[in-house]
């Protein structure tokens, strides 16, 4: 029996996923968490009772990328399957580089989700055909990815939060860092992406589907 921890900030989504998994003969939901903080706390208590983490990447408090990195550090043998609203070309490669065992969009069919969980639970990676093509391009043709893929996790979070209309002080509070540090991340990401200001940053984020 493959036991899964579902991490998503929407109760309706968790309920739907739970139904899909519990209706499958070899899968069971071991636990649920509404954000990254709850997920880490649950794993520290019940990690031995979990075989796969099904993780949303867009969550309040501790974001999905931060949660993914921490799980990878504290539980390196525990596979994490990222389930996200974002298409593969937006953030798929980033999650794999951060330690995810697989990436799947929320538009995927239930059968695809079940197969992905089985695959990562058996020690393999799961990527969709679209993401596999990206990976092939990165190795064969020297594909460097979109500009936002060059950012660190913190820089990427800062990008998304600025594009969502958050002020530097609000970002500092959400990420639990100083305003000065947020300013440093902002300067770095603007330089890396060759953008001039927040308006250009926001237009880029919207055009790539990084924010609603």
Tab-separated table of C-alpha atoms in Angstrom:
chain	number	residue	atom	x	y	z
A	1	UNK	CA	0.000	0.000	0.000
A	2	UNK	CA	1.390	3.400	-1.033
A	3	UNK	CA	0.606	6.010	1.638
A	4	UNK	CA	0.453	9.650	0.507
A	5	UNK	CA	0.614	12.994	2.315
A	6	UNK	CA	-1.486	15.608	0.477
A	7	UNK	CA	-0.259	19.201	0.858
A	8	UNK	CA	-2.585	21.857	-0.594
A	9	UNK	CA	-4.086	25.017	0.875
A	10	UNK	CA	-7.538	24.368	-0.636
A	11	UNK	CA	-9.720	21.974	1.364
A	12	UNK	CA	-11.876	21.201	-1.673
A	13	UNK	CA	-8.817	20.173	-3.679
A	14	UNK	CA	-7.564	17.966	-0.836
A	15	UNK	CA	-10.988	16.324	-0.584
A	16	UNK	CA	-11.046	15.592	-4.322
A	17	UNK	CA	-7.533	14.159	-4.291
A	18	UNK	CA	-8.361	12.065	-1.247
A	19	UNK	CA	-11.332	10.534	-3.039
A	20	UNK	CA	-9.248	9.690	-6.104
A	21	UNK	CA	-6.479	8.061	-4.081
A	22	UNK	CA	-8.659	6.153	-1.632
A	23	UNK	CA	-10.707	4.769	-4.524
A	24	UNK	CA	-7.524	3.200	-5.913
A	25	UNK	CA	-6.675	-0.233	-4.570
A	26	UNK	CA	-2.993	0.325	-3.790
A	27	UNK	CA	-3.087	3.989	-2.649
A	28	UNK	CA	-4.176	5.524	0.649
A	29	UNK	CA	-4.042	9.044	2.101
A	30	UNK	CA	-1.793	8.997	5.159
A	31	UNK	CA	-2.408	12.634	6.071
A	32	UNK	CA	-3.258	16.145	4.912
A	33	UNK	CA	-1.617	19.550	5.367
A	34	UNK	CA	-2.844	23.011	4.417
A	35	UNK	CA	0.586	24.587	3.978
A	36	UNK	CA	4.302	23.892	4.109
A	37	UNK	CA	4.645	24.457	7.843
A	38	UNK	CA	1.951	21.877	8.598
A	39	UNK	CA	3.537	19.476	6.115
A	40	UNK	CA	6.967	19.600	7.753
A	41	UNK	CA	5.438	19.220	11.214
A	42	UNK	CA	3.386	16.231	10.056
A	43	UNK	CA	6.407	14.555	8.464
A	44	UNK	CA	8.508	15.018	11.595
A	45	UNK	CA	5.830	13.154	13.542
A	46	UNK	CA	4.618	10.611	10.996
A	47	UNK	CA	7.307	10.480	8.311
A	48	UNK	CA	7.717	6.723	8.659
A	49	UNK	CA	4.052	6.319	7.675
A	50	UNK	CA	4.439	8.150	4.343
A	51	UNK	CA	5.775	6.937	0.991
A	52	UNK	CA	5.017	9.943	-1.261
A	53	UNK	CA	4.293	13.648	-0.704
A	54	UNK	CA	1.823	15.202	-3.139
A	55	UNK	CA	2.698	18.908	-2.978
A	56	UNK	CA	1.015	22.020	-4.331
A	57	UNK	CA	3.620	24.618	-5.279
A	58	UNK	CA	1.532	27.762	-4.681
A	59	UNK	CA	0.632	28.118	-0.999
A	60	UNK	CA	0.554	30.823	1.704
A	61	UNK	CA	2.986	30.983	4.630
A	62	UNK	CA	5.788	28.594	3.698
A	63	UNK	CA	5.694	28.366	-0.099
A	64	UNK	CA	5.847	25.179	-2.104
A	65	UNK	CA	9.425	25.610	-3.323
A	66	UNK	CA	10.668	26.270	0.205
A	67	UNK	CA	8.720	23.261	1.452
A	68	UNK	CA	10.101	21.095	-1.339
A	69	UNK	CA	13.672	22.116	-0.523
A	70	UNK	CA	13.204	21.446	3.198
A	71	UNK	CA	11.625	18.037	2.623
A	72	UNK	CA	14.503	17.193	0.298
A	73	UNK	CA	16.985	18.161	3.035
A	74	UNK	CA	15.282	16.504	6.006
A	75	UNK	CA	13.807	13.480	4.242
A	76	UNK	CA	16.073	12.915	1.228
A	77	UNK	CA	14.661	9.468	0.463
A	78	UNK	CA	11.034	10.602	0.467
A	79	UNK	CA	9.798	11.315	-3.083
A	80	UNK	CA	7.819	14.495	-3.677
A	81	UNK	CA	5.400	14.748	-6.595
A	82	UNK	CA	4.551	18.373	-7.335
A	83	UNK	CA	0.974	19.004	-8.432
A	84	UNK	CA	0.487	22.539	-9.706
A	85	UNK	CA	-1.868	24.803	-11.630
A	86	UNK	CA	1.102	26.110	-13.630
A	87	UNK	CA	1.963	24.496	-16.983
A	88	UNK	CA	5.197	22.540	-17.227
A	89	UNK	CA	7.096	25.220	-19.133
A	90	UNK	CA	6.530	27.755	-16.336
A	91	UNK	CA	7.980	25.961	-13.314
A	92	UNK	CA	8.409	22.269	-14.106
A	93	UNK	CA	12.182	22.308	-14.546
A	94	UNK	CA	12.634	24.446	-11.437
A	95	UNK	CA	10.822	21.927	-9.245
A	96	UNK	CA	12.886	19.035	-10.596
A	97	UNK	CA	16.096	20.973	-9.940
A	98	UNK	CA	14.862	21.659	-6.395
A	99	UNK	CA	14.533	17.938	-5.707
A	100	UNK	CA	11.043	16.922	-6.869
A	101	UNK	CA	10.658	13.359	-8.110
A	102	UNK	CA	8.015	14.476	-10.588
A	103	UNK	CA	5.791	17.296	-11.804
A	104	UNK	CA	2.160	17.177	-12.865
A	105	UNK	CA	-0.402	19.875	-13.615
A	106	UNK	CA	-3.795	19.919	-11.922
A	107	UNK	CA	-5.379	19.548	-15.346
A	108	UNK	CA	-4.033	15.997	-15.578
A	109	UNK	CA	-6.461	13.079	-15.589
A	110	UNK	CA	-6.963	11.036	-12.433
A	111	UNK	CA	-5.355	8.011	-14.119
A	112	UNK	CA	-2.243	10.051	-14.881
A	113	UNK	CA	-2.024	11.209	-11.263
A	114	UNK	CA	-2.292	7.650	-9.957
A	115	UNK	CA	0.377	6.441	-12.387
A	116	UNK	CA	2.698	9.310	-11.420
A	117	UNK	CA	2.363	8.479	-7.708
A	118	UNK	CA	3.106	4.811	-8.364
A	119	UNK	CA	6.127	5.732	-10.448
A	120	UNK	CA	7.776	8.054	-7.920
A	121	UNK	CA	6.948	5.649	-5.073
A	122	UNK	CA	8.905	2.945	-6.893
A	123	UNK	CA	12.007	5.151	-7.009
A	124	UNK	CA	11.611	6.533	-10.516
A	125	UNK	CA	10.979	10.057	-11.749
A	126	UNK	CA	7.802	11.153	-13.436
A	127	UNK	CA	7.674	13.814	-16.144
A	128	UNK	CA	4.984	14.539	-18.693
A	129	UNK	CA	5.822	14.345	-22.410
A	130	UNK	CA	5.941	18.169	-22.568
A	131	UNK	CA	8.420	18.387	-19.695
A	132	UNK	CA	10.456	15.498	-21.096
A	133	UNK	CA	10.841	17.496	-24.298
A	134	UNK	CA	12.106	20.477	-22.319
A	135	UNK	CA	14.640	18.295	-20.544
A	136	UNK	CA	15.801	16.856	-23.854
A	137	UNK	CA	16.242	20.357	-25.270
A	138	UNK	CA	18.264	21.403	-22.231
A	139	UNK	CA	20.763	18.584	-22.780
A	140	UNK	CA	20.840	18.249	-26.561
A	141	UNK	CA	20.472	21.836	-27.736
A	142	UNK	CA	21.898	23.728	-24.791
A	143	UNK	CA	18.507	25.185	-23.945
A	144	UNK	CA	18.942	27.704	-21.105
A	145	UNK	CA	15.298	28.101	-20.205
A	146	UNK	CA	13.198	31.200	-19.675
A	147	UNK	CA	14.752	34.114	-17.744
A	148	UNK	CA	12.838	33.310	-14.543
A	149	UNK	CA	14.367	29.835	-14.489
A	150	UNK	CA	17.747	31.453	-13.775
A	151	UNK	CA	16.507	32.791	-10.442
A	152	UNK	CA	17.123	31.278	-7.027
A	153	UNK	CA	14.066	30.089	-5.107
A	154	UNK	CA	13.964	33.278	-3.003
A	155	UNK	CA	14.405	35.488	-6.057
A	156	UNK	CA	11.614	33.613	-7.810
A	157	UNK	CA	9.320	34.026	-4.798
A	158	UNK	CA	10.140	37.741	-4.694
A	159	UNK	CA	9.333	38.040	-8.394
A	160	UNK	CA	5.909	36.436	-7.960
A	161	UNK	CA	5.055	38.441	-4.863
A	162	UNK	CA	6.022	41.784	-6.416
A	163	UNK	CA	4.026	40.897	-9.524
A	164	UNK	CA	1.065	40.077	-7.262
A	165	UNK	CA	1.121	43.655	-5.973
A	166	UNK	CA	2.825	43.078	-2.617
A	167	UNK	CA	5.012	45.829	-1.149
A	168	UNK	CA	8.560	45.148	0.008
A	169	UNK	CA	7.442	45.239	3.641
A	170	UNK	CA	4.616	42.778	2.948
A	171	UNK	CA	7.026	40.456	1.155
A	172	UNK	CA	9.492	40.695	4.032
A	173	UNK	CA	6.754	39.757	6.489
A	174	UNK	CA	5.515	36.841	4.361
A	175	UNK	CA	8.988	35.405	3.750
A	176	UNK	CA	10.163	36.153	7.319
A	177	UNK	CA	13.175	38.142	6.121
A	178	UNK	CA	14.241	41.798	6.360
A	179	UNK	CA	13.126	44.499	3.929
A	180	UNK	CA	16.795	45.047	3.063
A	181	UNK	CA	17.117	41.384	2.032
A	182	UNK	CA	13.987	41.652	-0.120
A	183	UNK	CA	15.524	44.682	-1.819
A	184	UNK	CA	18.665	42.661	-2.543
A	185	UNK	CA	16.591	39.835	-4.090
A	186	UNK	CA	14.687	42.379	-6.174
A	187	UNK	CA	17.893	43.954	-7.470
A	188	UNK	CA	19.370	40.552	-8.316
A	189	UNK	CA	16.321	39.293	-10.178
A	190	UNK	CA	15.999	42.512	-12.177
A	191	UNK	CA	19.651	42.204	-13.174
A	192	UNK	CA	19.411	38.513	-14.073
A	193	UNK	CA	16.251	39.022	-16.111
A	194	UNK	CA	17.460	42.275	-17.682
A	195	UNK	CA	14.395	44.172	-16.484
A	196	UNK	CA	14.334	47.799	-15.355
A	197	UNK	CA	11.516	48.135	-12.838
A	198	UNK	CA	8.507	46.554	-11.140
A	199	UNK	CA	6.199	47.368	-14.058
A	200	UNK	CA	8.353	45.366	-16.498
A	201	UNK	CA	8.684	42.608	-13.913
A	202	UNK	CA	4.907	42.420	-13.500
A	203	UNK	CA	4.264	42.371	-17.250
A	204	UNK	CA	6.742	39.517	-17.621
A	205	UNK	CA	5.196	37.507	-14.767
A	206	UNK	CA	1.680	37.928	-16.158
A	207	UNK	CA	2.752	37.022	-19.705
A	208	UNK	CA	4.358	33.811	-18.443
A	209	UNK	CA	1.420	32.856	-16.236
A	210	UNK	CA	3.482	33.117	-13.037
A	211	UNK	CA	0.683	35.096	-11.364
A	212	UNK	CA	-3.049	35.267	-11.946
